[in-house]
Each structure stands twice: as structure tokens, then as C-alpha cells.
PDB file of C-alpha atoms in Angstrom:
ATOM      1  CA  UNK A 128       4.584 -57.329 165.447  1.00 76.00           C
ATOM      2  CA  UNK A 129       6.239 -58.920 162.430  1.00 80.00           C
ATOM      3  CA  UNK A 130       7.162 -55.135 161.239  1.00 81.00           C
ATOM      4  CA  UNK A 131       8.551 -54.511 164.442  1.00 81.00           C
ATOM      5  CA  UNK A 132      10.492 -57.696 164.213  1.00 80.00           C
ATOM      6  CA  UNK A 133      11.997 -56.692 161.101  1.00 82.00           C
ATOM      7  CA  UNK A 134      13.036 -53.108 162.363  1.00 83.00           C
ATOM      8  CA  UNK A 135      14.832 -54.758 165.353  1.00 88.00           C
ATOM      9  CA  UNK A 136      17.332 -57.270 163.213  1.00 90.00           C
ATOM     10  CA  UNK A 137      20.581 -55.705 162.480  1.00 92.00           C
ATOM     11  CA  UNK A 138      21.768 -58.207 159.978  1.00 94.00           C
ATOM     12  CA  UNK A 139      20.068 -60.091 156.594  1.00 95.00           C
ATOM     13  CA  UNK A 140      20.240 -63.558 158.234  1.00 95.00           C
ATOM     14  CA  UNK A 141      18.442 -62.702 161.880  1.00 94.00           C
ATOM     15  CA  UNK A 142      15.807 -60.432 159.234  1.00 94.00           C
ATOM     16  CA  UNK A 143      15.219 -62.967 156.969  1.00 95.00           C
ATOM     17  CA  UNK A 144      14.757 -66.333 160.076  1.00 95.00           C
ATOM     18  CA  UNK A 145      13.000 -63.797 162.304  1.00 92.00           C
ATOM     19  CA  UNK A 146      10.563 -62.560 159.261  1.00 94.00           C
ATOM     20  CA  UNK A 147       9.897 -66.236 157.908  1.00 95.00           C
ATOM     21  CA  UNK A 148       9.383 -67.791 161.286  1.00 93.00           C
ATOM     22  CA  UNK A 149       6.936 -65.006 161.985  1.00 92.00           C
ATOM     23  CA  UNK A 150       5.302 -66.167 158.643  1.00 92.00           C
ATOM     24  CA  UNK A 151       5.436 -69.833 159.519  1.00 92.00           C
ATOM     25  CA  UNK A 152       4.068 -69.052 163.321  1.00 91.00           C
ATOM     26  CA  UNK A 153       1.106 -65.605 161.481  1.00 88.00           C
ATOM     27  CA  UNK A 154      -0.082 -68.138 158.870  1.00 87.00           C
ATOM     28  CA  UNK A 155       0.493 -71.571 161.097  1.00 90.00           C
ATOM     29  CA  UNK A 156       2.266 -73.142 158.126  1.00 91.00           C
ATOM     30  CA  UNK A 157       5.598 -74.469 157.690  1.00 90.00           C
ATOM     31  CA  UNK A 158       5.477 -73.959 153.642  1.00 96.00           C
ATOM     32  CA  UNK A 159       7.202 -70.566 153.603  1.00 97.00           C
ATOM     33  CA  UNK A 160       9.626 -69.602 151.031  1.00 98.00           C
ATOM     34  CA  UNK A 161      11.637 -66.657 150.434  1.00 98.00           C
ATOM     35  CA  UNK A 162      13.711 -66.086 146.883  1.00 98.00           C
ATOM     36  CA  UNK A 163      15.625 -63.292 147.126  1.00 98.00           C
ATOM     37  CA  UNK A 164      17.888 -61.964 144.357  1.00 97.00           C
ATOM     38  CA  UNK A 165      21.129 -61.812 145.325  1.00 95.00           C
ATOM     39  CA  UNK A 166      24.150 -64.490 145.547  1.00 93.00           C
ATOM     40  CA  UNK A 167      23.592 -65.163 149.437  1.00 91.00           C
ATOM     41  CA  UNK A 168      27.063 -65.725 151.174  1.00 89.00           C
ATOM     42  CA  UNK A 169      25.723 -63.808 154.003  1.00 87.00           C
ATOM     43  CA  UNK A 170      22.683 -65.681 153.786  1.00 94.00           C
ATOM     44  CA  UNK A 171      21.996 -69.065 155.776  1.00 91.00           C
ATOM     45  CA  UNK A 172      21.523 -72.483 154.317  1.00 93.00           C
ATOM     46  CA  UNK A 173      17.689 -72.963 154.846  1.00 95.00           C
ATOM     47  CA  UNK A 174      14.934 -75.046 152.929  1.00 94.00           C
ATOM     48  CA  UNK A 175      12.632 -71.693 153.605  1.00 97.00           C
ATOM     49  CA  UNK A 176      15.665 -69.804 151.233  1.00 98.00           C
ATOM     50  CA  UNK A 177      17.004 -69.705 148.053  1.00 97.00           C
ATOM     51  CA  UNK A 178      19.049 -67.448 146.755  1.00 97.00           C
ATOM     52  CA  UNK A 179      18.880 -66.495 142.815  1.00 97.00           C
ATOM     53  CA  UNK A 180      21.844 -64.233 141.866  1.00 96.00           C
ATOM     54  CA  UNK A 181      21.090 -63.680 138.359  1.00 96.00           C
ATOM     55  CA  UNK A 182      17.769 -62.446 139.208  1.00 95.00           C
ATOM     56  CA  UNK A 183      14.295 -62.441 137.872  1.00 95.00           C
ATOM     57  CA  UNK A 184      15.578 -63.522 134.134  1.00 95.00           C
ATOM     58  CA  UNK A 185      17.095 -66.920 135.979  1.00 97.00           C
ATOM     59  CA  UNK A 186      13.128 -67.506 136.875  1.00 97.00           C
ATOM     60  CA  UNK A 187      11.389 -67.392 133.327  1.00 97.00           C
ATOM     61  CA  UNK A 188       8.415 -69.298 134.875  1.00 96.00           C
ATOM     62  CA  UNK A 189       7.503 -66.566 137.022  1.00 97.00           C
ATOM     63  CA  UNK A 190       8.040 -63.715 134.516  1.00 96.00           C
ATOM     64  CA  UNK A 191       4.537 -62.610 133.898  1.00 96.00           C
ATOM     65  CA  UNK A 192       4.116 -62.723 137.803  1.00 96.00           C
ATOM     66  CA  UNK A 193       6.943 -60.501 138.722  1.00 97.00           C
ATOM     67  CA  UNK A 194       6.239 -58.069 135.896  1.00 96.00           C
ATOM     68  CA  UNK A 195       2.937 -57.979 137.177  1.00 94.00           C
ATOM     69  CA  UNK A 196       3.939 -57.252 140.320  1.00 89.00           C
ATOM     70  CA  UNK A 197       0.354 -57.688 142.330  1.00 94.00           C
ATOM     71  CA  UNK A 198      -0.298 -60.513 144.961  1.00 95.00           C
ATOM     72  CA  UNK A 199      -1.049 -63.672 143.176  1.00 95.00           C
ATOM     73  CA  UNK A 200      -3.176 -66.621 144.964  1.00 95.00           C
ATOM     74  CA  UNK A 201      -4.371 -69.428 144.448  1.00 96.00           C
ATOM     75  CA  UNK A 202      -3.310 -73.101 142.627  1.00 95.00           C
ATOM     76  CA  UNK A 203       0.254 -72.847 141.290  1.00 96.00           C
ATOM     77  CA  UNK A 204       1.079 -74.340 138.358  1.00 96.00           C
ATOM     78  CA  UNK A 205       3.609 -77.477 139.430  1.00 96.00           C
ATOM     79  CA  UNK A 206       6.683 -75.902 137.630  1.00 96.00           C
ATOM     80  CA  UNK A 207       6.037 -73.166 140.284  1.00 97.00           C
ATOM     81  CA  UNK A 208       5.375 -75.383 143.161  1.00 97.00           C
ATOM     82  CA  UNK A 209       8.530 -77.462 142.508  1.00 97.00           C
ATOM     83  CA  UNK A 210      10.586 -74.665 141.947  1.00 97.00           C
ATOM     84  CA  UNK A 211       9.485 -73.024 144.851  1.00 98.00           C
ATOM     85  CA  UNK A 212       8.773 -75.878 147.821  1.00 97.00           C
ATOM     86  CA  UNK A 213      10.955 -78.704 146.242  1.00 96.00           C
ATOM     87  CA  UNK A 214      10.312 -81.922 148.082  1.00 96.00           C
ATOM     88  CA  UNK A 215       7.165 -80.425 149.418  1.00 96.00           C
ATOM     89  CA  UNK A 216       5.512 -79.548 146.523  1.00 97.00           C
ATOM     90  CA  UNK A 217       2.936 -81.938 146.563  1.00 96.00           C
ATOM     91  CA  UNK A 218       1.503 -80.588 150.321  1.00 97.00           C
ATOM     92  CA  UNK A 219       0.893 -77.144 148.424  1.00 97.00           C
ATOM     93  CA  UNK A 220      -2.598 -76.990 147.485  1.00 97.00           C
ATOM     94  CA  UNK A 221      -2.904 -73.149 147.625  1.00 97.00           C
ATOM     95  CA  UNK A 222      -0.462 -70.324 147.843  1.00 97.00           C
ATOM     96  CA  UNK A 223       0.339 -66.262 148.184  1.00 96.00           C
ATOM     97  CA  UNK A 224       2.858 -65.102 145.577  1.00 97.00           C
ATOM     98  CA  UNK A 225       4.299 -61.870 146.385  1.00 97.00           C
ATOM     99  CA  UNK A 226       6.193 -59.629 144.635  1.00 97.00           C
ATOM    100  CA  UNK A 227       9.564 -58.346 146.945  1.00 97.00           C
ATOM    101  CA  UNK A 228      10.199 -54.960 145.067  1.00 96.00           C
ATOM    102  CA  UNK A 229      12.975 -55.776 143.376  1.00 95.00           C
ATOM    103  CA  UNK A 230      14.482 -57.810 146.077  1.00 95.00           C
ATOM    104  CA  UNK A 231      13.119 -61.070 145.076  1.00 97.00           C
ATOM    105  CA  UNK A 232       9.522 -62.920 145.707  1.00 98.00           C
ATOM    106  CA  UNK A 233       7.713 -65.105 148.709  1.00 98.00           C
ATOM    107  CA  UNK A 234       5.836 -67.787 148.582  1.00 97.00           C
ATOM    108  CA  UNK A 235       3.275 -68.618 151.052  1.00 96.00           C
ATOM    109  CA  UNK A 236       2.091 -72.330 150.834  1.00 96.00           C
ATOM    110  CA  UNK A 237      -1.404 -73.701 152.436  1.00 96.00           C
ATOM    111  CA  UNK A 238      -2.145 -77.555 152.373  1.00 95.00           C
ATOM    112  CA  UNK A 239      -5.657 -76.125 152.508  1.00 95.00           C
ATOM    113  CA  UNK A 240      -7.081 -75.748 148.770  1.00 95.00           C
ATOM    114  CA  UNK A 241      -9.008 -72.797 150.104  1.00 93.00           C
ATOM    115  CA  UNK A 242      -7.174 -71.253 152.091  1.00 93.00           C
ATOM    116  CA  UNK A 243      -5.707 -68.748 149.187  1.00 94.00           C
ATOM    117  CA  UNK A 244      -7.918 -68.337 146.204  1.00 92.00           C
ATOM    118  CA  UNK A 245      -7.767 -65.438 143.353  1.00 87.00           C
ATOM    119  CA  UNK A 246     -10.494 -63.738 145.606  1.00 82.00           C
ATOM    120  CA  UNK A 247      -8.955 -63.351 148.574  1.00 84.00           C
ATOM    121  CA  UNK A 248      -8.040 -59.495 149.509  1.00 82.00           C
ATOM    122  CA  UNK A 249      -4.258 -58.777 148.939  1.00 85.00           C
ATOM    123  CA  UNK A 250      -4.018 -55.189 150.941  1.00 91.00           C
ATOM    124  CA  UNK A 251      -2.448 -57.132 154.215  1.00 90.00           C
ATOM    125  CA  UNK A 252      -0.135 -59.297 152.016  1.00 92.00           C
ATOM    126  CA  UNK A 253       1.106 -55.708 150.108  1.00 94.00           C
ATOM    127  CA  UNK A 254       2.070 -54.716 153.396  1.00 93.00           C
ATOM    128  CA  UNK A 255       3.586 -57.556 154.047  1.00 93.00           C
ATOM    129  CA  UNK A 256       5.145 -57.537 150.442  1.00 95.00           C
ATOM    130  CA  UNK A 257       6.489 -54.009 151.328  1.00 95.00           C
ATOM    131  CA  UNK A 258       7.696 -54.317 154.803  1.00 94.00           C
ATOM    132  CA  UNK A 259      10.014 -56.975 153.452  1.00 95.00           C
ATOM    133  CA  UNK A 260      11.211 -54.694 150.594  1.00 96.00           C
ATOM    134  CA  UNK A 261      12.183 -51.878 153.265  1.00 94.00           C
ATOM    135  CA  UNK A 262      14.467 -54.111 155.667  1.00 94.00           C
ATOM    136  CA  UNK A 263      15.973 -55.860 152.739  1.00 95.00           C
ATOM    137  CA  UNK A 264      17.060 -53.267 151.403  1.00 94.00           C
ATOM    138  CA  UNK A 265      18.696 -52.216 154.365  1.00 94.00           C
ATOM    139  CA  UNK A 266      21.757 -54.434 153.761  1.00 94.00           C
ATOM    140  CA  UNK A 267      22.410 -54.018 150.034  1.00 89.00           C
ATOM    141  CA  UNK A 268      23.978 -57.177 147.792  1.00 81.00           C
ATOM    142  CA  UNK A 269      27.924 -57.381 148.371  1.00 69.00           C
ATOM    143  CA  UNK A 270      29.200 -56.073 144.707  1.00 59.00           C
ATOM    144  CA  UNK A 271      30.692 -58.741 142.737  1.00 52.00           C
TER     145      UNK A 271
END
């Protein structure tokens, strides 16, 4: 279903609501975020979004996680959790990193401390990691 959703959208901004509220809804959570490497004028303003336009080097906390590039769960560090869930940091007690390609990350948050451990198998949040990649990069960044 959520792939499907993302092959219907015809624009960034219905992709990216229609993919994170399918997140929220999958994982009943409302601690989604999506980072996504580009400036974002055709983006909305959302809590669940942020848009970094200079990229992975403009994220130096999450360097060894995006060169990585594997599924990372668990306890976050609280530079991370700021960064990524602001104000809502502190319900994070567990999270799914993801690597976007090269589009950007996600961040799925859990108030549940075991709900995402370094354990947990990572072959449904690949797919998830890759479906994302695929109708992202379906509406390339405006050039500057």
C-alpha cells in the first residue's frame, strides 16, 4: 500500500504528506521525520520536514551514519534526537535511521525503548528506504 501510494502522487509535496502519514498511520507514531537534501520551495512547511540544501556535509553528526548507509536502530544520541524531532526529542526513546539514497535520511521515532533496537531486522525498512529513493527522485531539485 504505502508503495502504491507513492506511485500515485504526481508532485513532491502530495509524495512526501502521503508517504509520512502512511508512516505515522504503518508504525502508529506521530514521531516521523523526513530530511531531504534539497532547498525545499516546493516543499511544505511541516514539523515531519526539513529541508537541508547543502546536504549531508551540513549534518556532520550523522556522517558516519550516512556513509554507512545501512538501517540504524536503536537509542540516538541527543544531538541526533534534537536535531531530528526538535521539541519532541525527549518522547524518542528508540528510533529507525534510514539512509534515502542520496536524497536525504528518515527518522522513525518510538516512545517505546524497545520498540527499535540494533537487533531488529532492517530488510522491510530497506524497502522502505528504497521506495522513497525511487519517487523522490522522480521530481529532481530545481537548479540553483
Amino acid at each position: 500500500t504505502l508503495t502504491v501510494g507513492l506511485l500515485r502522487d504526481t508532485n513532491l509535496a502530495d509524495t512526501c504528506k502521503s508517504f509520512v502519514g502512511a508512516l505515522n498511520e504503518d508504525f502508529h507514531t506521530g514521531l516521523v521525520r523526513l530530511v531531504l537534501f534539497r532547498d525545499g520551495t516546493d516543499l511544505p512547511r511541516a514539523d515531519w520536514l526539513q529541508c537541508v540544501p547543502k546536504g549531508a556535509q551540513a549534518l556532520p553528526e550523522f556522517t558516519d551514519f550516512l556513509a554507512r548507509g545501512e538501517p540504524a536502530c536503536g537509542r540516538l544520541a541527543q544531538q541526533k534526537l534534537d536535531r531530528l524531532f526538535g521539541p519532541e526529542a525527549g518522547k524518542v526513546q528508540s528510533a529507525a535511521l534510514l539512509k534515502i539514497g542520496d536524497q536525504g535520511m528518515l527518522a522513525i521515532g518510538s516512545d517505546d525503548a524497545n520498540r527499535f533496537h540494533p537487533g531488529i531486522g532492517t530488510i522491510f525498512l530497506k524497502l522502505i528506504a528504497q521506495a522513497l529513493d525511487a519517487a523522490v527522485s522522480r521530481f529532481p531539485a530545481e537548479p540553483k
